[in-house]
CSV table of C-alpha atoms and ligand atoms in Angstrom, one decimal:
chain,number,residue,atom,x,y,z
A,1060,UNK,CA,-48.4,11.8,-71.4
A,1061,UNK,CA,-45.7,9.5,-72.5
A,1062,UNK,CA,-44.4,8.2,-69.0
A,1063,UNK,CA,-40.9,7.3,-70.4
A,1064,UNK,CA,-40.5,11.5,-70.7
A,1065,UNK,CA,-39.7,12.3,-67.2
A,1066,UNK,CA,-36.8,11.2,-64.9
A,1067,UNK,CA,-39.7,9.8,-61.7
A,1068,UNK,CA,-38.8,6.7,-60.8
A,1069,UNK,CA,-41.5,4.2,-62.0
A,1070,UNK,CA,-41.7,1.0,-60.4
A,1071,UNK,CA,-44.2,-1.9,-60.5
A,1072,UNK,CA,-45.6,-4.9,-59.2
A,1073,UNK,CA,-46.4,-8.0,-61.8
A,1074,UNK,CA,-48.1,-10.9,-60.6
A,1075,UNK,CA,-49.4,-13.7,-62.7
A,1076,UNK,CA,-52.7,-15.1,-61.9
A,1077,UNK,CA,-52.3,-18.0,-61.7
A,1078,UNK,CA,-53.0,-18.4,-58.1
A,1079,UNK,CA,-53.4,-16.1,-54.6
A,1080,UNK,CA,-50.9,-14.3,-53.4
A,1081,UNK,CA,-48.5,-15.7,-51.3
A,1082,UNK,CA,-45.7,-14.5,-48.5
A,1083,UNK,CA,-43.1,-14.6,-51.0
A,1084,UNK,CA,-45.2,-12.1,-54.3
A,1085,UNK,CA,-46.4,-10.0,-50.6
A,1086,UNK,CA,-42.9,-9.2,-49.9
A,1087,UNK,CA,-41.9,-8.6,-53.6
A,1088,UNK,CA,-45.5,-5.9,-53.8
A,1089,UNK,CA,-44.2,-4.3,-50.7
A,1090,UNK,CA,-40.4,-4.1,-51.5
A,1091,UNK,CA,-41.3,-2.5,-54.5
A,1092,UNK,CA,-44.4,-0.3,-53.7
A,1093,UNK,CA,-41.5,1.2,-50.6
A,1094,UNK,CA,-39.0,1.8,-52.5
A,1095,UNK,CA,-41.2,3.6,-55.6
A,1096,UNK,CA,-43.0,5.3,-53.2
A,1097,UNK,CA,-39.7,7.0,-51.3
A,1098,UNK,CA,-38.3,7.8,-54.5
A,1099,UNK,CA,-41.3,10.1,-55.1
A,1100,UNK,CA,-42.5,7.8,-57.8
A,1101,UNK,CA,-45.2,6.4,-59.1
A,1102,UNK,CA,-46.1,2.4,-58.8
A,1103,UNK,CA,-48.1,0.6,-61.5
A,1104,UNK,CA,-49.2,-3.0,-61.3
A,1105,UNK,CA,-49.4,-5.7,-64.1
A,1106,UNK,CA,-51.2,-8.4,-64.6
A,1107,UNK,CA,-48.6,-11.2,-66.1
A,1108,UNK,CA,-52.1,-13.3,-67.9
A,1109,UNK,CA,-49.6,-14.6,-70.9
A,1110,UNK,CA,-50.4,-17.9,-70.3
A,1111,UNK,CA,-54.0,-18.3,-70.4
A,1112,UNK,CA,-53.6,-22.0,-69.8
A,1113,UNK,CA,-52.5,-21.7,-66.1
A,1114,UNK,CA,-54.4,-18.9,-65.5
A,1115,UNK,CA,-57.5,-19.3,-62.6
A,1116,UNK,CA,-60.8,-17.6,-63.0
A,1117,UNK,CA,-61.0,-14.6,-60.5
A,1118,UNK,CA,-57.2,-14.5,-59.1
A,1119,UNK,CA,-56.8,-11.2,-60.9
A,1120,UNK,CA,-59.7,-9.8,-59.0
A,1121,UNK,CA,-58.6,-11.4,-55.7
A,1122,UNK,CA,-55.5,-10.0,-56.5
A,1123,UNK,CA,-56.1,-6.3,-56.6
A,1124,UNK,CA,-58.7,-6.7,-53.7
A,1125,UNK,CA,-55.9,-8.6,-52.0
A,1126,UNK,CA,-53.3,-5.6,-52.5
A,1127,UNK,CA,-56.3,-3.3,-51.6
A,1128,UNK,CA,-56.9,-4.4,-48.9
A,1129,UNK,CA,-53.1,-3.9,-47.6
A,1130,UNK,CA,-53.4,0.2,-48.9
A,1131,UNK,CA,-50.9,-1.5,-51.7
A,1132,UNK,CA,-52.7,1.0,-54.3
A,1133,UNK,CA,-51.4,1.6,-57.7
A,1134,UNK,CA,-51.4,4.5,-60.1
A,1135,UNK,CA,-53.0,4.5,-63.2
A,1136,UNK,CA,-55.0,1.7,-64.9
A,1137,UNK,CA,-53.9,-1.8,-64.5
A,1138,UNK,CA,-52.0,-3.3,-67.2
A,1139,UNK,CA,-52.2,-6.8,-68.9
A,1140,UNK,CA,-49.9,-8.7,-70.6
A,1141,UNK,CA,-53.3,-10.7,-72.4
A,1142,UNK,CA,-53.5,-7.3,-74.3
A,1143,UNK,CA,-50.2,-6.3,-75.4
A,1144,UNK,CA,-50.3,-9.6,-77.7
A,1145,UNK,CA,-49.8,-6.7,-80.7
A,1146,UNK,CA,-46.8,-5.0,-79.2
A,1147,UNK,CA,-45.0,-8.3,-78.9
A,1148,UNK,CA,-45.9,-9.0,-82.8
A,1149,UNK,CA,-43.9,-5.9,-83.5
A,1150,UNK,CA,-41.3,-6.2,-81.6
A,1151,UNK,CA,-40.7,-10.0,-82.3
A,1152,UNK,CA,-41.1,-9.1,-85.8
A,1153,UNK,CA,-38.5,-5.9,-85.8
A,1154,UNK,CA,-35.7,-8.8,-84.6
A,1155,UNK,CA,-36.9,-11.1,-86.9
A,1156,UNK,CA,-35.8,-8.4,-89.7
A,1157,UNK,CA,-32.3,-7.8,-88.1
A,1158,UNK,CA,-31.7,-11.7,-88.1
A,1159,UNK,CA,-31.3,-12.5,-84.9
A,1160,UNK,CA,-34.0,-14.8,-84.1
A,1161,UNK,CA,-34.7,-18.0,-86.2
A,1162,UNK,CA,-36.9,-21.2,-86.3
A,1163,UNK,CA,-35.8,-24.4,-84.0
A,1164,UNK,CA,-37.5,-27.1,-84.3
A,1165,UNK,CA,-35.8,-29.1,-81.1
A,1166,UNK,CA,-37.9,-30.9,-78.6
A,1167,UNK,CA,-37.5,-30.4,-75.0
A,1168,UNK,CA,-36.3,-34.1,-75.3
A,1169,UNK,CA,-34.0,-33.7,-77.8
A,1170,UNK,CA,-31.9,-30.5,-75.6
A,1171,UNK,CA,-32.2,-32.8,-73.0
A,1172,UNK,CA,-30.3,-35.4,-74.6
A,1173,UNK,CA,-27.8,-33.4,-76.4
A,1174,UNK,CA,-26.8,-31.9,-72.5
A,1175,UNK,CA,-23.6,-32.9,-71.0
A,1176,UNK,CA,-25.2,-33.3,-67.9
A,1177,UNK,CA,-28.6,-35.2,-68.5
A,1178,UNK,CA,-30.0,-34.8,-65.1
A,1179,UNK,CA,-30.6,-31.0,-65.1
A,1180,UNK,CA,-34.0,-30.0,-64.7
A,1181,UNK,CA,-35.2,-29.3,-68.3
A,1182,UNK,CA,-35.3,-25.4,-67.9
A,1183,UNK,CA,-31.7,-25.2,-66.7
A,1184,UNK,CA,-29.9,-27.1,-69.8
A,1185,UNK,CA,-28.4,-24.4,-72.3
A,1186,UNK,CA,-30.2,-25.0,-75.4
A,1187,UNK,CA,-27.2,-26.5,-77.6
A,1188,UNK,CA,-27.9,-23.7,-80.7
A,1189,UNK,CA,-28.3,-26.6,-83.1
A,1190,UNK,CA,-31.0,-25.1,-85.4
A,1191,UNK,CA,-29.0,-21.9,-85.3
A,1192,UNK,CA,-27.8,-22.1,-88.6
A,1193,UNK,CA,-30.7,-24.5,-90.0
A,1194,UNK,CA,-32.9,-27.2,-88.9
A,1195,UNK,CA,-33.3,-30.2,-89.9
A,1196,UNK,CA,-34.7,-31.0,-93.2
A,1197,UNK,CA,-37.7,-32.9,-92.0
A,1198,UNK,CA,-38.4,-30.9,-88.4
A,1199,UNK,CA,-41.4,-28.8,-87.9
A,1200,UNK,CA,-40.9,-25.3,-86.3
A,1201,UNK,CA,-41.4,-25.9,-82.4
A,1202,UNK,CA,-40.0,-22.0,-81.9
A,1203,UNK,CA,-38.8,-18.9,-82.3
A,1204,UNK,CA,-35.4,-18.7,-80.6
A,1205,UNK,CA,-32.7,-15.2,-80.3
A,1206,UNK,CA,-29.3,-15.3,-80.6
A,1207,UNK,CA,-27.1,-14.9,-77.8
A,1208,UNK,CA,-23.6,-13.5,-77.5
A,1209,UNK,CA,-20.8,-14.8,-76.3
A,1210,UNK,CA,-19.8,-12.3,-74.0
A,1211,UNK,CA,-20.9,-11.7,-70.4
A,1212,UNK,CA,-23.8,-9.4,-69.7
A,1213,UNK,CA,-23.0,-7.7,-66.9
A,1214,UNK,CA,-25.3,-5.2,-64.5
A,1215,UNK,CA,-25.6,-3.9,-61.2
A,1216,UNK,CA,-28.1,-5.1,-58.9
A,1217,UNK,CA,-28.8,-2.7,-56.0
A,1218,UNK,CA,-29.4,-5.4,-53.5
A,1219,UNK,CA,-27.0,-8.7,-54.7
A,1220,UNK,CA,-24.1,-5.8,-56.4
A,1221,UNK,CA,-22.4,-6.9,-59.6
A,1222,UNK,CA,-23.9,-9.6,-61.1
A,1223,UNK,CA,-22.4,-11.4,-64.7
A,1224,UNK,CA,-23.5,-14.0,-66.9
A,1225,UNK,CA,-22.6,-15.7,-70.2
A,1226,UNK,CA,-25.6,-16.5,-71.4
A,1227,UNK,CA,-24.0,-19.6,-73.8
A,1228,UNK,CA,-23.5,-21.2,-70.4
A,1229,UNK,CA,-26.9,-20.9,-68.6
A,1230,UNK,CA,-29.3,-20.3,-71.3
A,1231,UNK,CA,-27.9,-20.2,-74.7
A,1232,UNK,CA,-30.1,-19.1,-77.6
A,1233,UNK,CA,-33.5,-18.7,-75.6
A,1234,UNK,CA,-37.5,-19.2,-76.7
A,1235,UNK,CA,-39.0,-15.6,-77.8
A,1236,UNK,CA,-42.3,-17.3,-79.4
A,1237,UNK,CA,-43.2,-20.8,-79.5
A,1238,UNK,CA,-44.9,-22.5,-82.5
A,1239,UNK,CA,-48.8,-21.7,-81.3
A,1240,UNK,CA,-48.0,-18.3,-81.7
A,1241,UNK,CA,-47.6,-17.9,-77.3
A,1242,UNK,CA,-44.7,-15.5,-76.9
A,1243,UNK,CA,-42.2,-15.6,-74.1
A,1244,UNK,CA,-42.2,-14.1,-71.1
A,1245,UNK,CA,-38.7,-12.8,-71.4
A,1246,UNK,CA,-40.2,-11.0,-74.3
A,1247,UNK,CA,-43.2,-9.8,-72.2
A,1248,UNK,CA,-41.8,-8.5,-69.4
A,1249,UNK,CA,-39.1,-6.6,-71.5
A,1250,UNK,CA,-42.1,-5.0,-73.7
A,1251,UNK,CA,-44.2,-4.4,-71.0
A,1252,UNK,CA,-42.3,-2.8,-68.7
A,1253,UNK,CA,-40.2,-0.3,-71.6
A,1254,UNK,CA,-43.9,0.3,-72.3
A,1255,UNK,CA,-44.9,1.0,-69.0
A,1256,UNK,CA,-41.9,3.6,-68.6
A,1257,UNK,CA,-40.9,1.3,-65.8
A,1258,UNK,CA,-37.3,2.3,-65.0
A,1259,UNK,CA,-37.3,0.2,-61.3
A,1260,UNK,CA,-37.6,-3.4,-61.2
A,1261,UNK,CA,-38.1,-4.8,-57.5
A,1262,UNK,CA,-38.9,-8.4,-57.3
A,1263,UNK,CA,-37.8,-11.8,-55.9
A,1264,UNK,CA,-34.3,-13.2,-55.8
A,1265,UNK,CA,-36.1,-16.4,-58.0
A,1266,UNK,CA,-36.0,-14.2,-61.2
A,1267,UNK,CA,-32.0,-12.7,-60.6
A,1268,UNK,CA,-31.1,-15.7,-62.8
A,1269,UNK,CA,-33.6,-14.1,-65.8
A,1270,UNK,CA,-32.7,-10.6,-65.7
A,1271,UNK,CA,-29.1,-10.9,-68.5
A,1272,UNK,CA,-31.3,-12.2,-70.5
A,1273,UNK,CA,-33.6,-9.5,-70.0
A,1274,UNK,CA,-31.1,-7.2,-69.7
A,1275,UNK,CA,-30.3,-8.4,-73.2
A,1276,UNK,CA,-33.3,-8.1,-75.4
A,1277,UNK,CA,-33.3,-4.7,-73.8
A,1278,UNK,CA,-29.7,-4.3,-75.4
A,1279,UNK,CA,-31.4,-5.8,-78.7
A,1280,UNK,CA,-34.1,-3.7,-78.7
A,1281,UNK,CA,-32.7,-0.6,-77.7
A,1282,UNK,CA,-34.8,0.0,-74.3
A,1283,UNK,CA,-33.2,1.9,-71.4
A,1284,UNK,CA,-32.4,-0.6,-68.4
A,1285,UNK,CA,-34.1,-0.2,-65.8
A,1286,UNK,CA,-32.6,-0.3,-62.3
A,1287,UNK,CA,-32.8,-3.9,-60.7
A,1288,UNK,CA,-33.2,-4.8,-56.7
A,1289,UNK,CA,-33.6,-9.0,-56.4
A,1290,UNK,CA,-35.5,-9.3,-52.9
A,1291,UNK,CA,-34.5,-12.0,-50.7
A,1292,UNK,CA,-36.9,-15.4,-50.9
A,1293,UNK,CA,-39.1,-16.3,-48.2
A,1294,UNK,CA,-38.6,-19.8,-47.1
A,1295,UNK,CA,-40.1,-22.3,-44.7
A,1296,UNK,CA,-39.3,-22.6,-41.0
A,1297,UNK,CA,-37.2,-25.4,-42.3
A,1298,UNK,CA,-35.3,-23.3,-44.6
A,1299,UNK,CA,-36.9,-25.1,-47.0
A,1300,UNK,CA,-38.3,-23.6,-50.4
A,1301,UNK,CA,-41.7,-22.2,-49.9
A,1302,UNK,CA,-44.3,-23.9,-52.5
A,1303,UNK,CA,-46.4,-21.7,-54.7
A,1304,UNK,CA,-49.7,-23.1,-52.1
A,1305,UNK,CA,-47.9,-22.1,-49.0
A,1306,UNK,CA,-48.8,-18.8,-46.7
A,1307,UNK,CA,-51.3,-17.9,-49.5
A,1308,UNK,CA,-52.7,-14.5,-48.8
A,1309,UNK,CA,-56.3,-14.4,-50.6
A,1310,UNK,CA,-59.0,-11.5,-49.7
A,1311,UNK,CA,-61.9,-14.2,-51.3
A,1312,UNK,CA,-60.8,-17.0,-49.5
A,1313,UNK,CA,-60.5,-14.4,-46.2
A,1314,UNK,CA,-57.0,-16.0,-45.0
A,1315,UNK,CA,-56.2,-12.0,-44.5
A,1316,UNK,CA,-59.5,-10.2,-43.1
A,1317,UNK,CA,-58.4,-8.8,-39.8
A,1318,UNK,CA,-54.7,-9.5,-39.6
A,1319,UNK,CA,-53.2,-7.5,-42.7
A,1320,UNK,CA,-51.3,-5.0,-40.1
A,1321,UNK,CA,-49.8,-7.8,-38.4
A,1322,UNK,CA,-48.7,-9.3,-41.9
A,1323,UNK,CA,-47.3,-5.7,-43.2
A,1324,UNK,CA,-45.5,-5.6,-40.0
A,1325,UNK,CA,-43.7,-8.7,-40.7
A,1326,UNK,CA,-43.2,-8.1,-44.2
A,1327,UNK,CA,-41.1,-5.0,-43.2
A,1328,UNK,CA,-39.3,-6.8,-40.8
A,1329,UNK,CA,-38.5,-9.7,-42.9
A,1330,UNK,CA,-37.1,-7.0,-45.3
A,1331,UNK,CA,-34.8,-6.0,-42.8
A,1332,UNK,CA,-36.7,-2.6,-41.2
A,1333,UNK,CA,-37.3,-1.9,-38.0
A,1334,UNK,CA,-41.3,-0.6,-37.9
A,1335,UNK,CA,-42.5,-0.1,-33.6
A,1336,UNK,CA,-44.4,-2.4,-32.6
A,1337,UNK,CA,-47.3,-0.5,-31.7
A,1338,UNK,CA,-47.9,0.0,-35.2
A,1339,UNK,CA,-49.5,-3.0,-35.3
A,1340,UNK,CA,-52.7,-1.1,-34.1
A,1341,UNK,CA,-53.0,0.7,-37.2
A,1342,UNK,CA,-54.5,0.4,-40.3
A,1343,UNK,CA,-52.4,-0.6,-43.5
A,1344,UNK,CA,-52.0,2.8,-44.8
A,1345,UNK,CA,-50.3,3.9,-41.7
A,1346,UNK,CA,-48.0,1.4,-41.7
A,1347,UNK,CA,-47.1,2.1,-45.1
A,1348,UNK,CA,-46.6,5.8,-44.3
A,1349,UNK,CA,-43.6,4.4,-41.8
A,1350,UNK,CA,-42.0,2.7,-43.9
A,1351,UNK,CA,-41.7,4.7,-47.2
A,1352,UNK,CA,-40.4,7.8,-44.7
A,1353,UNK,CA,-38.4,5.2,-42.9
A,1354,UNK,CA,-37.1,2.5,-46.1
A,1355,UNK,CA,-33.5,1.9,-45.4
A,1356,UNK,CA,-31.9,0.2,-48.5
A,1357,UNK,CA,-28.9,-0.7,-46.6
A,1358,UNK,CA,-30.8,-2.8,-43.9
A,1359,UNK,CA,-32.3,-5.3,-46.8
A,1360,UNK,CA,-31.3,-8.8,-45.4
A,1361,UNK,CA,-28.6,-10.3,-47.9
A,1362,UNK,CA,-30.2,-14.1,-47.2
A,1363,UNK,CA,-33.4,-15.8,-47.7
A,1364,UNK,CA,-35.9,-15.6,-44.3
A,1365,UNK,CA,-39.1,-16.9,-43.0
A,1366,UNK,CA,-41.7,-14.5,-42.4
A,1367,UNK,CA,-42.6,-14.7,-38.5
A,1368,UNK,CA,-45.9,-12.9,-37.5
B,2288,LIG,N1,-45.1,-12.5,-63.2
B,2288,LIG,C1,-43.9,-12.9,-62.6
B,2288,LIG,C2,-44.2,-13.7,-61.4
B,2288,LIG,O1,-45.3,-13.6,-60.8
B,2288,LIG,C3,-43.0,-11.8,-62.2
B,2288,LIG,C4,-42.5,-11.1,-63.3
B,2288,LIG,C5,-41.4,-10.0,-63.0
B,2288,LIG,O2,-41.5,-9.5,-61.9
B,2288,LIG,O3,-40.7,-9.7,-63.8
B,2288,LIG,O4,-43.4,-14.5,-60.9
């Protein structure tokens, strides 16, 4: 059955392999698991294995054992991005037709030097569109980049409320497919997700700043946009940015066994719900139970937090 032809919510969990789980992707699996559940929906997970180069033998395993062992449990067979490589040929090659993709053949050095403000993290510097209407006689292709528009792309999340962006100013014209054939995950996610008839996304606040251009491509390809909810980070005691090695949550290396209710406990009350105590004596599903006949949107915290067990 084609999952895009009923109105359930479908929501979904995508984490990238790359390493354990950790407090911050817990809360993000949880946020979104509670709020698919309640909704009556269904919630699929993903396996984000694009990049095979940063990708660490047995994380996907660890992964779903992780979830497992938390009663996270999706529906349906897991997907991954490692095998949708033909999907993203099509639909790369569908914008390539309608023109709005073309070759660039700038180094990261080169945006970097062309930016006003030379000291912005290489990610962050709006690529300056100068291969948009050619490149240079003698470059190579380094890329495949989409035009952007010059208006703002506006959308509403249900967490952080109206949220705009021009995308000349943050992004510009942005990477769909670099030259060894790798496509972006911008193009992924969009694909993946319209494939997966997702129609909630429910993940960190870290990827609010990637969902216009998202939100885009979606425009672009003609996709229905799905509702967003940006969760709030988890930080250090400090306040402090959590790293991706911090509070890592792994079922192999057993940094779980034995206190996953106390760590669902305090994932619900880090995302602002208020689950009795004495839940704490029972097992994962239980907990869950609470909380998807208990979720209240309006209680999500509207700033970062640590997560105190
Ligand atoms: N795979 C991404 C990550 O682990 C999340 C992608 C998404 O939720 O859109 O950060």
């Amino acid at each position: 059955m084609d999952s895009r032809s009923d109105h359930h919510v479908v929501g979904r969990f995508a984490p990238s392999p790359t390493g354990a789980l950790h407090t911050g992707s817990l809360v993000a699996a949880v946020g979104s698991y509670l709020m698919a559940k309640q909704a009556g929906g269904r919630w699929v997970l993903r396996l984000d294995d694009l990049d095979t180069s940063r990708q660490v033998p047995g994380m996907a395993d660890d992964i779903m054992r992780t979830l497992e062992s938390f009663g996270l449990l999706w529906d349906g067979e897991v997907a991954c991005q490692s095998r949708h490589q033909e999907e993203y040929q099509h639909v790369f090659a569908a914008l390539l037709q309608a023109g709005v993709v073309y070759p660039c053949g700038c180094s990261r050095k080169e945006i970097a030097r062309s930016a006003s403000a030379p000291h912005v993290e290489d990610d962050c510097i709006p690529y300056p569109g100068s291969c948009r209407w050619g490149m240079k006689a003698d470059s190579v292709i380094r890329s495949w980049r989409v035009r952007v528009p010059e208006e703002e792309i506006c959308f509403s999340d249900i967490r952080k409320g109206r949220i705009c962006q021009r995308l000349p100013a943050t992004s510009g014209d942005f990477v769909l497919r670099r030259s060894d054939g790798a496509f972006a995950y911008q193009l992924a996610v969009v694909v993946d997700d319209y494939l997966a008839g997702v129609n909630q996304v429910v993940r960190g606040e870290d990827l609010l700043g990637s969902t216009p251009r998202q939100i885009y491509l979606q425009r672009l390809l003609g996709y229905p946009q799905p509702d967003y909810c940006h969760l709030p980070l988890v930080v250090g005691p400090d306040g402090s940015k959590l790293s991706k090695r911090d509070h890592l949550i792994s079922h192999q290396l057993g940094t779980v066994i034995g206190r996953e209710s106390a760590l669902l406990l305090a994932v619900l009350r880090f995302l602002g719900q208020d689950p009795p105590q004495k839940l704490a004596e029972y097992p994962c599903t239980a907990i869950l139970e609470w909380g998807v006949a208990h979720w209240h949107l309006l209680q999500l915290p509207s700033r970062c937090g640590v997560v105190a067990i």
